[in-house]
Amino acid sequence: VSGQDEGGNAEREARAALMRAAEPATPGLLRLVHQAGAVAALEHVLSGRPALAAEDVAGGGLDSEGMRLRIDSSSGRRDLERAATAGARLVIPTDPDWPAGLADLDRGGLGCLGLYVRGRGSFVDRVEGAVAIVGTRAASDYGRGVAADLAHGLAIRGRATVSGLAFGIDAAAHQGALSAGVEQAGTVAVLACGVDMVYPKSHSWLLSRVLDCGLVVSEHPPGAAPHRARFLIRNRLIAALSTGTVVVEAAARSGARSTARYAATLGRAVMAVPGQVTATTSTGCHQLLRDDPAVGLIRGVDDIIEQVGAIGELAPRATGATSVRDQLDRVATRVLDAVPVSRAAPSERIAVTAGVSIDRTVVVLGQLLSAGLVDSATSGWRLGAQERAARATRRGERAGQDAFDLDW
Amino acid sequence: VSGQDEGGNAEREARAALMRAAEPATPGLLRLVHQAGAVAALEHVLSGRPALAAEDVAGGGLDSEGMRLRIDSSSGRRDLERAATAGARLVIPTDPDWPAGLADLDRGGLGCLGLYVRGRGSFVDRVEGAVAIVGTRAASDYGRGVAADLAHGLAIRGRATVSGLAFGIDAAAHQGALSAGVEQAGTVAVLACGVDMVYPKSHSWLLSRVLDCGLVVSEHPPGAAPHRARFLIRNRLIAALSTGTVVVEAAARSGARSTARYAATLGRAVMAVPGQVTATTSTGCHQLLRDDPAVGLIRGVDDIIEQVGAIGELAPRATGATSVRDQLDRVATRVLDAVPVSRAAPSERIAVTAGVSIDRTVVVLGQLLSAGLVDSATSGWRLGAQERAARATRRGERAGQDAFDLDW
């Protein structure tokens, strides 16, 4: 299996056993592995010696007795074999295919002993520049549509979408990435169960499609079931494997907000898509945007690139269209406002309406004539054909409203 | 007419004449009135002497010839009479009923010579603590609903809503304020035409309703028609008469954004309501929120009060509901996750599933029993009745989805 070498097998088997023995991010175990190495840590656990420190147990730490209930000395080997049967490999921190960004988890005390990876291609290449798109399972049509659009836009820009294979926003994000076609699509599903399991079960079709052109990743041993707490701790991996996390829709108490918190802790960009304030599906997003001015308001994929992109990748800022009208000075604007739409008026009457001297009015009317904004007739001045047409169109678009009904 | 005294009539008539002679916020005229007073400024204009400085004319400033086309020596008196006929009075800066906040316009070079006020009650009292609610004429149902809700919420908190009587958001804001009933409602319409005019014409019913329990205000002389530029310059008054401006919906090029810019210039709070990123009606709001972290994201009236309210008026922050579950430590959470929903399991099996020592598992199960989260049966442990009911409800709410389909 790629990513494994002979000399690393004892370490790899020990990590596999420890990943089965303890829940992810168990502080006491992470400390022990950091200090003594995985092989010695496993020996310690299997030896039946008491916990290293009492507070580790109280804090949910190194509970050797609890760990021994789950493994024996051959558990690691068996899990690696079982993973291989499912087409998965265990990638550990010393492997070249271990994404560098995962090291940020160690600094946060949220370390990861290894990751089972299933699917095609290099793990490191796949998550290079990736973006997490997450949100509520109970998503609206709006949220699902935005999630899919964002993931598709990232895919055609060569960036994978990382998400959790759940209903709602997660599924829409994976699907949006997949919709870019096998060549361009890239998406990574991080599971809260074994990589050989499917959760939710009805998403087995989606998991198969993700495997066509992406990766399925988990820190749980093969066969592991999804427990409630595993979803929350899983979210730190979604955050760590991405350059930034976009929350598309989230209720007030949503796991997506935990992913956002992990992203902030890990120094990743945190982004949120706004929605209608009357929609509970956007409550969590609005809270994120209000809580921290560093949270980016995302309107489309260009806004994501602006937050996570390399220099030179920045998208041009969207700006309102400008017109000749915008470039007129105050006097010219007043004169133009005073010119009748269709029935021509003499310059003297226009000057009175505008409150501008007759001499200056005549000069300005000449300039407006050059710009095509007014027409000169024998009886005086009226709006140019283009302006007349534009006004008629606006009137038509808002039937029943007054002629001045524009957004000033 | 209230707010007028004998000694001030020459000043008041002069200001009325100058308000007819020049468009609002004409820099040269404001400077002249500031230096020489309104009576002397009017004499200068009527005298036919040339502009004080050439650059004033070029910048749209003191164009005496243009001004003389609009007035004669009795224009001021006639306008005051015409206003009185329409039930309006001219309030000028030396009047006790001149809102103090309008002085900020002078500092910004955007001064106002006077305001015609039509309607019941004190102008100063009416705009005390008022909030501007503005937005696009081409509003969505969503935007109109939010605008009405915000204005209603402000009214029942004793705060008037200031807006522009336009279609869309403006109308919804006035209506929302009116819906609080004549006793509580307060709303102020600032017009871009004379206070005796109605624009848009189809809003004459709304203007009548505003006059029932609010005020209609304009700096234009009686009979003045709404010219395009008048709407933009009018917006500075909406901003200045309010403690803050809320943009509910705005396209990329919307006048509501000009009101927001004036509010920022005048040191008022600027607020915006988010919407769906796929809705062009929210484009301007999202741009505002992105451009400046000081712009407040408004989800409801409490968020407005938080931005503009006095100390002690602050609304409590909305927080996600907390449950007993949230207060469990990591070990207790793992044990609880391992307890079967309905078929009881012995503590040994729960310990294996949780990966927690048997001794500790038993201790924790006792604590969970006390908290009502688990039940003890002869065959072992299962979830407590309340937890079972809660899970069944969640499952029922999301028919067809897996049992774990919650937002973690």
XYZ file of C-alpha atoms in Angstrom, chain A residues 39-325:
287
model
C 5.350 1.958 20.064
C 6.265 2.665 23.702
C 2.876 4.291 24.330
C 1.121 1.161 23.095
C 3.352 -1.035 25.274
C 2.450 1.124 28.258
C -1.275 0.809 27.586
C -1.114 -2.960 27.063
C 1.092 -3.451 30.170
C -1.794 -2.706 32.516
C 0.203 -0.117 34.434
C -1.914 2.654 35.930
C -2.451 5.980 34.255
C 0.549 8.294 34.235
C -1.249 11.039 36.079
C -4.546 11.068 37.874
C -5.716 14.301 36.213
C -5.439 12.683 32.794
C -8.196 10.277 33.747
C -10.378 12.964 35.236
C -9.919 15.109 32.137
C -10.807 12.254 29.828
C -7.124 11.525 29.349
C -5.070 8.348 29.421
C -7.541 5.805 30.750
C -5.381 2.695 30.193
C -7.973 0.326 31.576
C -10.655 1.721 29.272
C -8.255 1.507 26.319
C -7.298 -2.103 27.074
C -10.957 -3.080 26.823
C -10.808 -2.193 23.106
C -7.506 -3.681 21.896
C -4.964 -6.456 22.213
C -1.424 -6.750 20.899
C -2.492 -7.615 17.332
C -5.231 -4.985 16.922
C -2.997 -2.626 14.914
C -1.977 -5.260 12.374
C -5.551 -6.416 11.926
C -6.810 -2.853 11.369
C -4.177 -2.180 8.711
C -5.182 -5.381 6.913
C -8.858 -4.519 7.183
C -8.160 -1.040 5.814
C -6.200 -2.464 2.886
C -9.128 -4.749 2.068
C -11.355 -1.666 1.887
C -8.837 0.049 -0.421
C -7.611 2.386 2.310
C -4.155 3.166 3.712
C -3.110 4.633 7.036
C -1.139 7.848 6.588
C 0.916 8.930 9.606
C 2.807 12.173 10.346
C 6.196 10.857 9.165
C 4.808 9.954 5.715
C 5.500 12.268 2.759
C 1.761 12.162 2.045
C 0.878 13.695 5.460
C -0.512 17.202 4.811
C 1.685 19.826 6.492
C -1.335 21.751 7.765
C -2.223 18.939 10.168
C 0.790 19.926 12.293
C -1.272 22.924 13.442
C -3.443 20.445 15.355
C -0.469 19.457 17.545
C 0.093 23.075 18.542
C -3.567 23.371 19.496
C -3.482 20.231 21.659
C -5.844 18.631 19.136
C -3.318 16.239 17.567
C -4.140 13.399 15.192
C -2.295 10.057 15.374
C -2.967 9.120 11.772
C -5.593 9.166 9.045
C -7.073 6.339 7.053
C -7.287 7.546 3.461
C -9.387 5.896 0.792
C -9.523 6.963 -2.827
C -7.349 7.979 -5.735
C -4.227 10.099 -5.835
C -1.994 11.906 -3.390
C -3.527 13.136 -0.148
C -1.167 16.113 -0.013
C -1.918 17.141 -3.598
C -5.636 16.746 -3.078
C -5.895 19.062 -0.086
C -3.471 21.698 -1.432
C -5.440 24.975 -1.289
C -8.626 23.134 -0.326
C -11.581 24.954 1.232
C -14.052 23.523 3.758
C -17.719 24.106 2.950
C -19.939 23.120 5.833
C -23.362 23.796 7.260
C -26.566 22.504 8.677
C -28.124 19.167 7.771
C -31.537 20.835 7.771
C -30.527 23.121 4.911
C -32.840 25.218 2.771
C -32.966 25.106 -1.016
C -31.127 28.419 -0.937
C -28.296 27.037 1.210
C -27.928 23.889 -0.846
C -27.796 25.928 -4.023
C -25.147 28.302 -2.689
C -23.035 25.426 -1.298
C -23.090 23.640 -4.651
C -22.230 26.814 -6.571
C -19.305 27.639 -4.283
C -17.872 24.094 -4.470
C -18.248 24.047 -8.252
C -16.502 27.396 -8.523
C -13.651 26.158 -6.333
C -13.312 22.970 -8.407
C -12.895 24.828 -11.692
C -10.253 26.953 -9.948
C -8.388 23.760 -8.972
C -9.360 23.787 -5.303
C -10.898 20.799 -3.566
C -13.895 21.114 -1.274
C -13.592 19.448 2.135
C -16.802 18.490 3.913
C -18.436 15.803 6.037
C -20.752 13.787 3.735
C -23.752 14.732 5.877
C -27.211 15.667 4.621
C -27.878 19.228 3.598
C -24.965 21.601 3.043
C -22.256 18.897 3.163
C -23.883 16.795 0.458
C -24.589 19.832 -1.707
C -20.934 20.898 -1.418
C -19.624 17.477 -2.457
C -22.118 17.368 -5.323
C -21.194 20.855 -6.488
C -17.529 19.843 -6.638
C -18.388 16.615 -8.450
C -20.435 18.552 -11.002
C -17.203 20.047 -12.382
C -16.468 16.624 -13.948
C -13.998 13.903 -12.984
C -11.022 15.764 -14.479
C -11.526 18.985 -12.560
C -13.502 17.887 -9.548
C -11.797 17.487 -6.253
C -13.499 16.817 -2.979
C -12.568 15.249 0.342
C -15.086 13.688 2.724
C -13.955 13.464 6.347
C -15.990 10.812 8.180
C -16.883 10.367 11.855
C -16.858 6.581 11.337
C -14.502 4.113 9.669
C -13.549 4.741 6.011
C -15.148 1.382 5.180
C -18.468 2.507 6.671
C -21.107 4.792 5.206
C -22.865 7.334 7.317
C -25.564 8.349 6.678
C -26.358 5.037 4.997
C -28.465 6.621 2.282
C -25.344 8.501 1.121
C -23.527 5.384 -0.107
C -24.071 6.621 -3.667
C -22.435 9.946 -2.770
C -19.486 8.225 -1.108
C -18.935 6.176 -4.287
C -18.985 9.317 -6.403
C -16.523 11.064 -4.061
C -14.185 8.074 -4.429
C -14.326 8.472 -8.232
C -12.406 11.716 -8.085
C -11.584 12.451 -4.490
C -10.748 11.025 -1.104
C -12.557 9.697 1.934
C -10.678 10.247 5.178
C -11.126 9.190 8.817
C -9.107 8.890 11.992
C -11.375 6.087 13.199
C -10.439 2.425 12.731
C -12.221 0.326 10.104
C -15.684 -0.652 11.211
C -16.004 2.209 13.713
C -19.563 3.481 14.127
C -20.402 7.182 14.224
C -20.993 8.251 17.826
C -22.302 11.657 18.599
C -19.068 13.082 20.043
C -17.130 11.814 17.025
C -18.838 14.326 14.751
C -17.698 17.272 16.826
C -14.071 16.143 17.156
C -14.053 15.212 13.454
C -14.755 18.846 12.622
C -11.231 19.865 13.673
C -9.892 17.743 10.777
C -12.188 19.452 8.269
C -10.838 22.790 9.488
C -7.192 21.679 9.557
C -7.236 20.135 6.064
C -8.470 23.431 4.547
C -7.100 26.925 4.008
C -10.416 28.265 5.248
C -13.896 27.228 6.322
C -17.083 28.601 4.772
C -20.275 28.165 6.809
C -23.129 28.313 4.296
C -26.081 27.783 6.630
C -26.108 27.035 10.346
C -28.674 27.135 13.096
C -27.768 28.762 16.418
C -26.471 25.415 17.734
C -24.825 23.865 14.713
C -21.752 21.683 14.346
C -20.721 23.901 11.468
C -20.007 26.619 13.998
C -17.673 24.221 15.831
C -15.780 23.736 12.559
C -15.563 27.520 12.271
C -14.205 27.772 15.811
C -11.561 25.143 15.049
C -10.636 27.031 11.874
C -10.156 30.232 13.881
C -8.098 28.379 16.514
C -5.896 26.929 13.770
C -5.365 30.307 12.108
C -7.479 29.442 9.072
C -9.838 31.878 7.366
C -13.390 31.789 8.716
C -16.145 32.752 6.307
C -19.931 32.786 6.387
C -22.674 33.198 3.800
C -25.485 35.549 4.888
C -29.135 34.753 4.349
C -32.528 36.116 5.220
C -32.678 37.198 8.870
C -36.078 35.520 9.079
C -34.510 32.108 8.240
C -33.349 30.090 11.251
C -30.997 28.277 8.855
C -28.877 31.443 8.668
C -28.890 32.298 12.389
C -25.476 30.748 12.998
C -23.947 32.509 10.005
C -25.179 35.921 11.126
C -23.919 35.243 14.644
C -20.471 34.401 13.243
C -20.439 37.581 11.145
C -21.467 39.687 14.144
C -19.129 38.054 16.659
C -15.889 38.680 14.804
C -15.146 41.310 12.161
C -12.446 38.980 10.800
C -15.130 36.574 9.581
C -15.483 37.113 5.840
C -18.931 37.715 4.346
C -19.101 35.440 1.297
C -21.274 36.345 -1.686
C -19.632 34.008 -4.174
C -16.492 32.053 -4.943
C -14.484 35.210 -5.722
C -14.932 36.331 -2.125
C -13.515 32.981 -0.945
C -10.467 33.348 -3.198
C -9.979 36.857 -1.825
C -9.772 35.363 1.685
C -7.655 32.272 1.035
C -6.044 32.929 -2.342
C -2.398 33.444 -3.125
C -1.214 36.894 -4.250
C -2.199 37.386 -7.873
C -5.173 35.097 -7.558
C -7.314 37.921 -6.211
C -10.531 38.417 -8.091
C -11.430 41.917 -9.265
C -13.866 43.644 -6.908
C -17.449 43.833 -8.051
C -18.462 47.447 -8.569
C -21.677 49.136 -9.565
C -21.904 50.105 -13.218
C -21.045 53.732 -13.964
C -22.643 55.891 -16.620
C -21.949 59.196 -18.333
C -24.501 60.658 -15.934
